[in-house]
Amino acid sequence: MAAMNKHAATVDHAGCAECPIRHRAVCAKCEADELAELENMKTYRSYAAGQPIAWEGETAEFVGSVVHGVAALTQTMVDGRRQMVGLLLPSDFMGRPGRTVASFDVTAVTDLTLCCFQRKPFERMMAATPRVAERLLEMTLDELDAAREWMLLLGRKTARERIASLMVILARRSVMLSQGLPKQTVSFVLPLTREAMADYLGLTLETVSRQISQLKSEGVVVMESSRNVTIPDLDRLLEEAGDDSDGGALA
Amino acid sequence: MAAMNKHAATVDHAGCAECPIRHRAVCAKCEADELAELENMKTYRSYAAGQPIAWEGETAEFVGSVVHGVAALTQTMVDGRRQMVGLLLPSDFMGRPGRTVASFDVTAVTDLTLCCFQRKPFERMMAATPRVAERLLEMTLDELDAAREWMLLLGRKTARERIASLMVILARRSVMLSQGLPKQTVSFVLPLTREAMADYLGLTLETVSRQISQLKSEGVVVMESSRNVTIPDLDRLLEEAGDDSDGGALA
DNA sequence: CGAGCACTTGATCGCTTTCAATAGCTGTGG
DNA sequence: CCACAGCTATTGAAAGCGATCAAGTGCTCG
C-alpha cells in the first residue's frame, strides 16, 4: 500500500529564503549568514500518513521542523490506552535539544515533510548564536501555553465542547494559512480520522462520531463529507467550545 | 484572618550563594558576576496560603522563582469549572518573558516566598547573557514534558489512577528534597486540600475523597491524618498509578 | 460551646464508554 | 461491471464510572 512507502514530496526548494515556514520556524529570526549555515546542515525527510517517525525511549538522531503536513505526539499506557499530547503543524519544531531519548511516540498523521538537522551540529549552532535559541524558547513557551489550554479541555470540558474546541483550532489555522480576512464562514478539511480525534480529545471514537453528528444535526457545523467541514457561524461554534468568547474574530 | 495577610517569611538570606534553590532555578548556570547582577535586581515577596499572585488577562509586572512553598496556575471557565494547569514548586519559574499579560491565574497554595525580578531588567539580562536564557529553555522544556504527562492523566486515567499518580509525584519530590537514599517506605504531607487536588486531577472533591478512602482501606496508602501520608510499598503505588513501572526506584 | 471549614460518606443521576451491528467508501480482482 | 475485502464512520442498547445533591463527621478557633 502507498501508505507504507516513503514518497518524494516536493522538497526541491531552492533554499531557505523560499521556504514556506521561513518566518515562523526556529530559523525565523536568523540573518542571512546564519541561514546559510542552517542550509548546509539541513536534510529533508518525507513520511507517508501513518508512518512512525520516532518511538518513545529510543534515541532520535535528529531534530527538525515540520514543513508540510501534520505529525502527532502520543503516549500509550501498558494496556493500550492512548493519548495524543501534541499536534505538530507546519513550522512546529520536533525533538528536544539536550535530550537524545524521545519522550513520546511521534507519528505522521498526514503525508509529511520534515526539515531535519543532525543533533550535534544543531546544538553547537544553538550555543554559538542566540537567535535560534531565543526563537526556540519563544516557541516552547507557546507550546506550553497550548498544552495548558488542552489540559482544561481534557480535565473539564464535555464531549461536545471538546469537539467544538478542536473545530475552532482547525478553523483558526485554516484562516491563518489562507491569510483570509476574518469572516463568519470557514471551510476546511479534517486532517484527522475519528480515532485520531478521539486520541487527541480523550474520548472514544464512537463518542466523537456521535457528537459530530449532533453538531451537524443542529447546524453548528455543515459537512459535505466525513472530512469536509464548513462552519456557518463561528461565534456559535465558539460558544459551543465553552471558551471565553474573544469577540469571535479569529485574531 | 491570617490567611488574608502578607506575612514576613525568612527572606533575610545573605545572598544568592546561600539560596536554597541556587542550583536548580533560572540562575543555576550563572557565574559569580552574573549572580551579582541578579542579586541587585531581585526582591523577595511573600504570600499567605490562598492569596492571589496574578490574574489571567492582567499585566504581571514581574517574573520570578519560587523559593519556598507551592503556587498553582489555574484556568477557570465562565460557568466556574476550574482546572489547575501547573503546580509551581521551589525553583520553578513564574511568568513569561516577552509577554506582559498573564495567561493563567496564579495563586499561593501554601505560604509562599518568591524571588522576583522586574520584567524589563530581567529581559535585558536574558538578551545580554545566554546562561539565563539557556537555563530557562531547559526548564521550559521540562515543564512541557510534565504538562504532557499530565495530559495523559487527564485524558485517559481513572480516578483511582489519578490519585495514585499524584501521590507518586509528591512521594518522588519528598524523596528528592530529603536527599534520602531510595527506600520502599516514604512519608510526606499533602500540600493541597481535597478541592485543590480535585482541580489538579480533573475530578470533584468528593471523588478525590472517596478514592483516597479506598486506597487507604486497601492499604496502598496509610494516613495518620487527612494530610499526612505514608506509602508502605512504592512499587504497589506505581502499579496503581498505571505508569510504566520504572523499576520502582524513585530515581 | 457553637461557628466555620475541610473532609467523609451515601444515594441517585447522567454522560461517556463499551459492546455490537450496520452503513459507506475505495481499491482489487474475477 | 459487480462482488468482496478492508477500512472508516455511524448508530443503537446497555453498563459503569464519576458527578451531583445531600447529610453527617471531625477539627480548629473564637
XYZ file of C-alpha atoms (C1' of nucleotides) in Angstrom:
562
model
C 0.000 0.000 0.000
C 1.093 3.501 -0.774
C 0.676 4.445 2.861
C 3.598 2.235 3.808
C 6.149 3.743 1.432
C 8.175 6.867 1.757
C 7.304 9.057 -1.153
C 9.141 12.013 -2.547
C 7.323 15.224 -1.776
C 8.266 18.487 -3.377
C 11.442 19.087 -1.439
C 13.334 20.762 -4.239
C 13.205 24.179 -2.674
C 15.952 26.366 -3.996
C 16.779 27.401 -0.441
C 15.585 28.629 2.905
C 14.647 32.030 1.503
C 11.764 30.445 -0.390
C 10.773 28.089 2.431
C 7.072 28.283 3.330
C 7.827 28.256 7.060
C 10.739 30.690 6.844
C 9.255 33.303 9.193
C 7.589 31.029 11.707
C 10.019 28.159 12.357
C 13.096 28.045 14.617
C 15.004 29.864 11.903
C 12.589 32.802 11.871
C 14.978 35.267 13.476
C 18.090 34.207 11.596
C 20.153 36.573 9.468
C 21.424 35.602 6.033
C 24.720 34.164 7.284
C 23.068 32.041 9.950
C 20.530 30.843 7.425
C 23.351 29.773 5.168
C 24.821 27.717 7.973
C 21.496 26.022 8.622
C 21.120 25.465 4.904
C 24.329 23.449 4.896
C 23.227 21.123 7.656
C 19.592 20.581 6.728
C 18.119 17.494 5.067
C 14.537 16.939 4.028
C 12.775 13.735 5.027
C 9.350 12.652 3.923
C 6.916 10.272 5.565
C 3.619 8.845 4.393
C 0.500 9.165 6.538
C 0.601 6.646 9.359
C 4.353 6.135 9.390
C 6.257 6.297 12.658
C 8.930 8.971 12.975
C 10.293 8.218 16.450
C 9.477 5.885 19.310
C 9.385 6.748 22.973
C 12.535 5.634 24.740
C 14.597 5.262 21.582
C 17.286 7.706 20.594
C 16.170 10.180 17.969
C 19.185 11.012 15.877
C 17.807 14.299 14.581
C 15.643 17.291 15.367
C 13.738 19.360 12.848
C 10.789 21.428 11.681
C 7.545 20.356 10.063
C 7.435 21.849 6.549
C 4.260 20.250 5.164
C 1.689 18.019 6.825
C 0.796 17.065 10.365
C 2.562 14.882 12.954
C 1.306 13.699 16.340
C 2.993 13.120 19.681
C 1.303 10.274 21.534
C 1.694 8.422 24.767
C 0.452 4.880 25.297
C -0.249 3.034 28.549
C 0.647 -0.619 29.002
C -2.955 -1.737 28.467
C -3.235 0.209 25.220
C -4.980 3.382 26.314
C -3.584 6.152 24.164
C -3.479 9.921 24.464
C -2.256 12.378 21.894
C -0.239 15.040 23.719
C 0.752 17.277 20.851
C -0.063 18.035 17.264
C 2.829 19.305 15.166
C 1.710 21.606 12.364
C 3.880 23.301 9.726
C 6.639 25.378 11.378
C 6.449 23.427 14.640
C 9.677 22.010 15.994
C 10.255 18.343 16.696
C 12.783 16.980 19.138
C 14.465 18.270 22.180
C 17.931 19.774 22.264
C 19.906 18.345 25.151
C 17.983 15.106 25.287
C 18.720 12.243 22.949
C 15.946 9.935 24.106
C 12.477 10.743 22.771
C 9.855 11.253 25.490
C 6.910 10.379 23.258
C 5.994 8.463 20.137
C 5.924 10.639 17.031
C 3.841 9.606 14.040
C 2.977 11.183 10.701
C -0.776 11.877 10.685
C -0.834 13.040 7.076
C 1.866 12.841 4.445
C 4.673 14.836 5.948
C 7.909 16.629 5.118
C 10.448 17.479 7.804
C 13.425 19.799 7.568
C 15.937 17.900 9.698
C 19.168 18.786 11.441
C 21.660 16.406 12.975
C 21.505 16.843 16.699
C 25.142 17.701 17.353
C 25.687 20.439 14.750
C 22.342 21.970 15.643
C 23.198 22.099 19.328
C 26.544 23.634 18.504
C 24.844 26.312 16.465
C 22.348 26.994 19.257
C 25.193 27.556 21.687
C 27.005 29.845 19.258
C 24.172 32.039 18.001
C 21.439 33.273 20.327
C 18.777 33.827 17.681
C 17.919 30.183 17.228
C 17.803 29.554 20.965
C 15.696 32.663 21.511
C 13.197 31.609 18.901
C 13.075 28.083 20.276
C 12.341 29.420 23.761
C 9.545 31.546 22.357
C 8.072 28.568 20.513
C 8.399 26.298 23.545
C 6.598 28.818 25.745
C 3.796 28.988 23.171
C 3.563 25.215 23.141
C 3.394 25.173 26.910
C 0.502 27.635 26.830
C -1.238 25.455 24.241
C -0.656 22.345 26.348
C -2.240 24.098 29.315
C -5.279 25.103 27.307
C -5.513 21.466 26.350
C -5.372 20.401 29.987
C -8.504 22.462 30.632
C -10.200 20.680 27.758
C -9.168 17.221 28.964
C -9.933 17.878 32.599
C -13.177 19.808 32.463
C -14.881 20.047 29.094
C -17.797 17.896 27.934
C -17.505 15.741 24.822
C -19.489 18.301 22.854
C -17.270 21.152 23.984
C -14.151 19.164 23.129
C -15.271 18.569 19.561
C -16.224 22.220 19.161
C -12.843 23.269 20.588
C -10.979 21.115 18.085
C -13.038 22.593 15.266
C -12.191 26.089 16.500
C -8.489 25.299 16.429
C -8.655 23.874 12.932
C -10.821 26.744 11.709
C -8.376 29.231 13.202
C -5.465 27.541 11.489
C -7.314 27.408 8.187
C -7.961 31.144 8.349
C -4.309 31.835 9.184
C -2.985 29.727 6.323
C -5.303 31.220 3.733
C -4.425 34.699 5.022
C -8.098 35.406 4.591
C -9.741 38.370 6.153
C -11.781 37.340 9.188
C -15.222 36.293 8.009
C -18.022 34.368 9.638
C -17.936 31.319 7.354
C -14.914 28.997 7.206
C -14.334 25.679 5.447
C -11.538 23.201 5.995
C -10.580 19.555 5.730
C -10.233 17.484 8.892
C -6.684 16.128 8.817
C -7.533 13.519 11.462
C -9.523 10.296 11.474
C -12.237 9.916 14.092
C -9.878 7.688 16.019
C -7.087 10.272 15.974
C -9.547 12.926 17.118
C -10.587 10.631 19.956
C -6.944 10.171 20.941
C -6.481 13.898 20.929
C -9.666 14.707 22.815
C -9.527 11.994 25.469
C -12.706 10.351 24.153
C -13.673 7.182 22.305
C -14.142 7.289 18.565
C -17.837 6.465 18.994
C -18.366 9.493 21.194
C -16.530 11.664 18.681
C -18.757 10.395 15.907
C -21.920 10.907 17.933
C -21.072 14.433 18.960
C -20.135 15.432 15.418
C -23.451 14.023 14.228
C -25.272 16.057 16.800
C -23.469 19.315 15.997
C -24.275 18.558 12.359
C -27.966 17.953 13.029
C -28.159 21.220 14.922
C -26.498 23.140 12.125
C -23.465 24.220 14.151
C -21.293 22.559 11.513
C -22.121 21.556 7.940
C -20.355 18.564 6.417
C -20.066 17.812 2.731
C -18.376 14.521 3.573
C -16.969 12.987 6.732
C -13.809 15.060 6.333
C -15.023 18.322 4.790
C -16.295 20.796 7.306
C -17.936 24.186 6.918
C -18.622 26.404 9.888
C -21.545 28.660 9.023
C -21.328 30.734 12.207
C -18.044 30.963 14.061
C -19.476 32.775 17.057
C -21.899 29.938 17.550
C -19.058 27.424 17.424
C -17.025 29.442 19.919
C -19.960 29.385 22.310
C -20.211 25.633 21.970
C -16.486 25.320 22.705
C -17.059 26.919 26.090
C -14.125 29.316 25.728
C -14.373 32.889 26.831
C -15.555 34.454 23.627
C -12.733 36.632 22.370
C -15.112 38.735 20.372
C -15.406 35.981 17.811
C -12.776 37.265 15.398
C -10.188 34.567 14.806
C -7.445 37.053 15.523
C -7.706 36.016 59.236
C -4.056 35.270 58.954
C -4.635 33.729 55.555
C -5.508 37.126 54.131
C -2.390 38.973 55.249
C 1.028 39.068 53.772
C 3.405 37.785 56.341
C 7.111 38.143 56.555
C 8.837 34.857 55.858
C 12.515 34.339 56.451
C 13.777 36.282 53.484
C 16.902 37.613 55.116
C 19.243 35.442 53.086
C 22.691 36.958 52.998
C 22.781 36.418 49.242
C 22.212 34.138 46.289
C 25.135 31.919 47.250
C 23.184 30.633 50.246
C 19.862 30.422 48.405
C 18.168 27.018 48.726
C 17.264 26.948 45.041
C 20.608 28.253 43.832
C 21.447 25.252 41.638
C 18.004 24.470 40.272
C 16.386 27.826 39.416
C 16.879 30.040 36.351
C 20.094 31.280 37.897
C 21.564 27.777 38.144
C 24.142 28.253 35.402
C 25.193 31.776 36.348
C 28.745 32.736 37.202
C 29.581 34.968 40.165
C 29.376 38.232 38.219
C 26.013 37.365 36.678
C 24.750 36.312 40.059
C 25.774 39.681 41.459
C 23.766 41.399 38.761
C 20.696 39.319 39.585
C 21.262 39.996 43.248
C 20.940 43.722 42.592
C 17.616 43.427 40.832
C 15.914 40.806 42.996
C 13.207 41.415 45.601
C 11.543 38.864 47.824
C 7.769 38.785 48.083
C 5.739 36.640 50.423
C 2.173 35.473 50.168
C -0.059 33.622 52.589
C -1.815 30.420 51.560
C -4.807 31.216 49.382
C -3.640 34.639 48.238
C -3.754 35.542 44.552
C -0.445 36.389 42.889
C -1.611 37.257 39.377
C -4.863 37.188 37.427
C -5.350 35.957 33.896
C -5.535 38.840 31.454
C -3.942 41.356 33.782
C -0.419 42.629 33.365
C 2.065 40.969 35.682
C 4.733 43.489 36.480
C 7.318 40.931 37.485
C 8.661 37.434 36.891
C 10.396 35.269 39.449
C 11.241 31.981 41.093
C 9.501 30.081 43.860
C 11.848 29.914 46.857
C 9.596 28.302 49.499
C 6.094 26.929 49.208
C 3.742 25.960 46.402
C 1.829 28.051 43.858
C -0.801 26.945 41.351
C -1.652 28.013 37.825
C -5.362 27.658 37.204
C -7.809 28.299 34.427
C -11.496 28.958 35.026
C -14.389 28.682 32.601
C -17.236 31.201 32.569
C -19.548 28.837 34.453
C -16.976 28.256 37.177
C -15.425 24.956 36.157
C -11.799 25.157 37.166
C -8.673 23.256 36.136
C -5.236 23.537 37.622
C -2.726 23.540 34.774
C 0.514 23.809 36.661
C 1.968 23.430 40.109
C 4.955 25.646 40.876
C 7.320 24.096 43.406
C 10.532 25.576 44.813
C 12.926 26.544 41.980
C 10.129 26.732 39.383
C 9.886 29.905 37.365
C 6.810 32.094 37.225
C 5.953 34.429 34.387
C 6.768 34.633 30.761
C 9.495 36.808 29.283
C 8.208 38.652 26.240
C 4.614 38.603 27.378
C 3.261 41.124 29.850
C -0.247 39.688 30.114
C -0.617 36.621 32.318
C -2.177 33.620 30.550
C -3.446 31.999 33.748
C -4.439 32.795 37.299
C -1.632 32.237 39.782
C -2.417 31.577 43.452
C -0.391 30.692 46.518
C -1.403 27.190 47.626
C 0.721 27.248 50.767
C 2.563 30.142 52.349
C 4.953 31.214 49.667
C 8.105 33.207 49.025
C 9.033 34.417 45.556
C 12.340 35.801 44.358
C 11.106 38.469 41.938
C 12.679 40.425 39.108
C 11.239 43.432 37.339
C 10.338 42.361 33.852
C 12.428 44.877 31.889
C 15.792 44.449 33.592
C 15.358 40.691 33.570
C 14.648 40.639 29.856
C 17.642 42.872 29.232
C 19.819 40.464 31.166
C 18.438 37.488 29.257
C 19.329 39.148 25.970
C 22.821 40.009 27.201
C 23.863 36.751 28.861
C 22.997 33.398 27.362
C 23.182 31.360 30.583
C 19.879 32.541 31.973
C 18.095 32.037 28.659
C 19.650 28.586 28.270
C 18.527 27.511 31.679
C 15.049 28.904 31.124
C 14.747 26.950 27.875
C 15.805 23.795 29.680
C 13.266 24.387 32.435
C 10.506 25.212 29.974
C 11.147 22.010 28.037
C 10.943 20.047 31.294
C 7.668 21.742 32.130
C 6.330 20.889 28.690
C 7.191 17.238 29.237
C 5.444 17.344 32.612
C 2.391 19.003 31.065
C 2.222 16.214 28.501
C 2.409 13.532 31.168
C -0.444 15.343 32.832
C -2.449 15.309 29.618
C -2.287 11.507 29.653
C -3.589 11.532 33.208
C -6.446 13.922 32.413
C -7.393 12.246 29.169
C -7.139 8.581 29.987
C -6.596 7.672 33.621
C -9.293 6.542 36.051
C -9.970 8.472 39.251
C -8.052 5.871 41.233
C -5.045 6.062 38.911
C -5.082 9.856 39.070
C -4.908 9.883 42.856
C -2.131 7.317 42.823
C -0.235 9.353 40.208
C -0.418 12.479 42.337
C 0.840 10.530 45.328
C 3.733 9.240 43.235
C 4.703 12.768 42.243
C 4.579 14.004 45.812
C 6.447 10.959 47.090
C 9.106 11.476 44.428
C 9.510 15.116 45.406
C 9.688 14.248 49.067
C 12.491 11.785 48.414
C 14.376 14.344 46.320
C 14.133 17.061 48.933
C 15.200 14.843 51.794
C 18.092 13.559 49.675
C 17.223 10.201 51.149
C 18.504 7.015 49.678
C 15.788 5.243 47.707
C 13.802 3.106 50.108
C 10.431 1.428 49.892
C 8.637 3.477 52.547
C 8.036 7.212 52.150
C 6.078 9.723 54.218
C 5.051 13.230 53.291
C 2.491 15.952 53.926
C -0.147 16.701 51.293
C 0.297 20.396 50.474
C -3.122 20.515 48.789
C -6.694 20.473 50.057
C -9.057 17.882 48.586
C -10.539 20.631 46.469
C -7.144 21.683 45.094
C -6.357 18.055 44.332
C -9.670 17.804 42.502
C -8.811 20.902 40.470
C -5.474 19.403 39.611
C -6.785 15.952 38.761
C -9.868 16.937 36.775
C -12.198 15.364 39.373
C -14.648 16.535 42.029
C -13.550 16.789 45.621
C -15.994 14.031 46.578
C -14.405 11.624 44.127
C -10.953 12.538 45.428
C -12.054 11.821 48.973
C -13.692 8.520 48.053
C -10.694 7.253 46.117
C -8.287 8.194 48.882
C -10.521 6.350 51.341
C -10.448 3.289 49.141
C -6.668 3.307 48.683
C -6.467 3.704 52.442
C -8.792 0.779 53.142
C -6.761 -1.408 50.799
C -3.516 -0.445 52.492
C -1.952 1.153 49.428
C -1.541 4.315 51.488
C -1.569 4.809 55.235
C -2.791 8.101 56.674
C -2.080 9.412 60.127
C -4.389 12.357 59.448
C -6.092 13.732 56.363
C -2.852 15.398 55.292
C -0.153 13.015 56.486
C 0.547 10.199 54.089
C 2.788 7.190 54.326
C 3.380 4.908 51.372
C 4.274 1.473 52.700
C 5.068 -0.003 49.285
C 6.086 2.283 46.462
C 6.003 -0.397 43.790
C 2.403 -1.086 44.666
C 1.566 2.607 44.354
C 3.328 2.823 40.995
C 1.229 -0.062 39.732
C -1.916 1.696 40.861
C -0.804 4.837 39.027
C -0.800 2.909 35.756
C 2.608 4.223 34.711
C 5.162 2.023 33.082
C 6.975 0.809 36.115
C 10.454 2.284 36.000
C 11.785 -0.384 38.239
C 10.207 1.263 41.244
C 13.216 3.266 42.373
C 12.278 6.928 42.588
C 15.297 7.848 40.516
C -19.884 25.528 73.175
C -21.049 26.789 68.606
C -19.450 28.576 64.026
C -16.839 27.616 60.167
C -14.199 24.792 57.393
C -12.165 20.535 55.483
C -13.341 16.164 54.819
C -16.192 11.853 54.516
C -19.954 9.074 53.162
C -24.478 7.885 50.985
C -27.946 7.795 47.138
C -29.119 8.863 42.674
C -28.466 10.628 38.038
C -26.443 11.127 33.619
C -22.696 11.274 30.418
C -19.418 8.627 28.258
C -17.840 4.021 27.483
C -18.427 -0.484 25.981
C -20.140 -3.933 23.080
C -22.323 -4.806 18.849
C -24.296 -4.250 14.393
C -24.667 -1.654 10.193
C -23.557 1.695 6.529
C -20.457 3.948 3.253
C -16.285 4.319 0.698
C -12.168 2.660 -2.007
C -9.453 -0.330 -4.335
C -8.803 -5.161 -6.218
C -9.632 -8.969 -8.924
C -12.675 -12.273 -11.218
C -19.129 -4.282 -14.015
C -20.041 -6.209 -9.810
C -18.533 -8.682 -5.669
C -15.772 -8.552 -1.925
C -12.287 -7.272 1.447
C -10.715 -3.807 4.385
C -11.197 0.302 6.380
C -13.601 4.428 8.273
C -17.658 6.099 10.134
C -22.382 5.875 12.079
C -25.858 4.297 15.144
C -28.109 1.511 18.903
C -28.534 -0.553 23.573
C -26.738 -1.396 27.956
C -23.396 -0.796 31.609
C -20.343 1.776 34.532
C -17.860 5.489 36.441
C -17.745 9.806 38.192
C -20.799 13.926 39.066
C -24.330 15.832 41.649
C -27.156 16.514 45.538
C -27.377 15.874 50.351
C -26.172 14.662 55.111
C -23.116 13.968 58.519
C -18.337 13.892 60.950
C -14.299 15.875 62.926
C -11.224 19.560 63.754
C -9.805 24.363 64.912
C -10.580 28.658 66.622
C -13.136 32.269 68.687
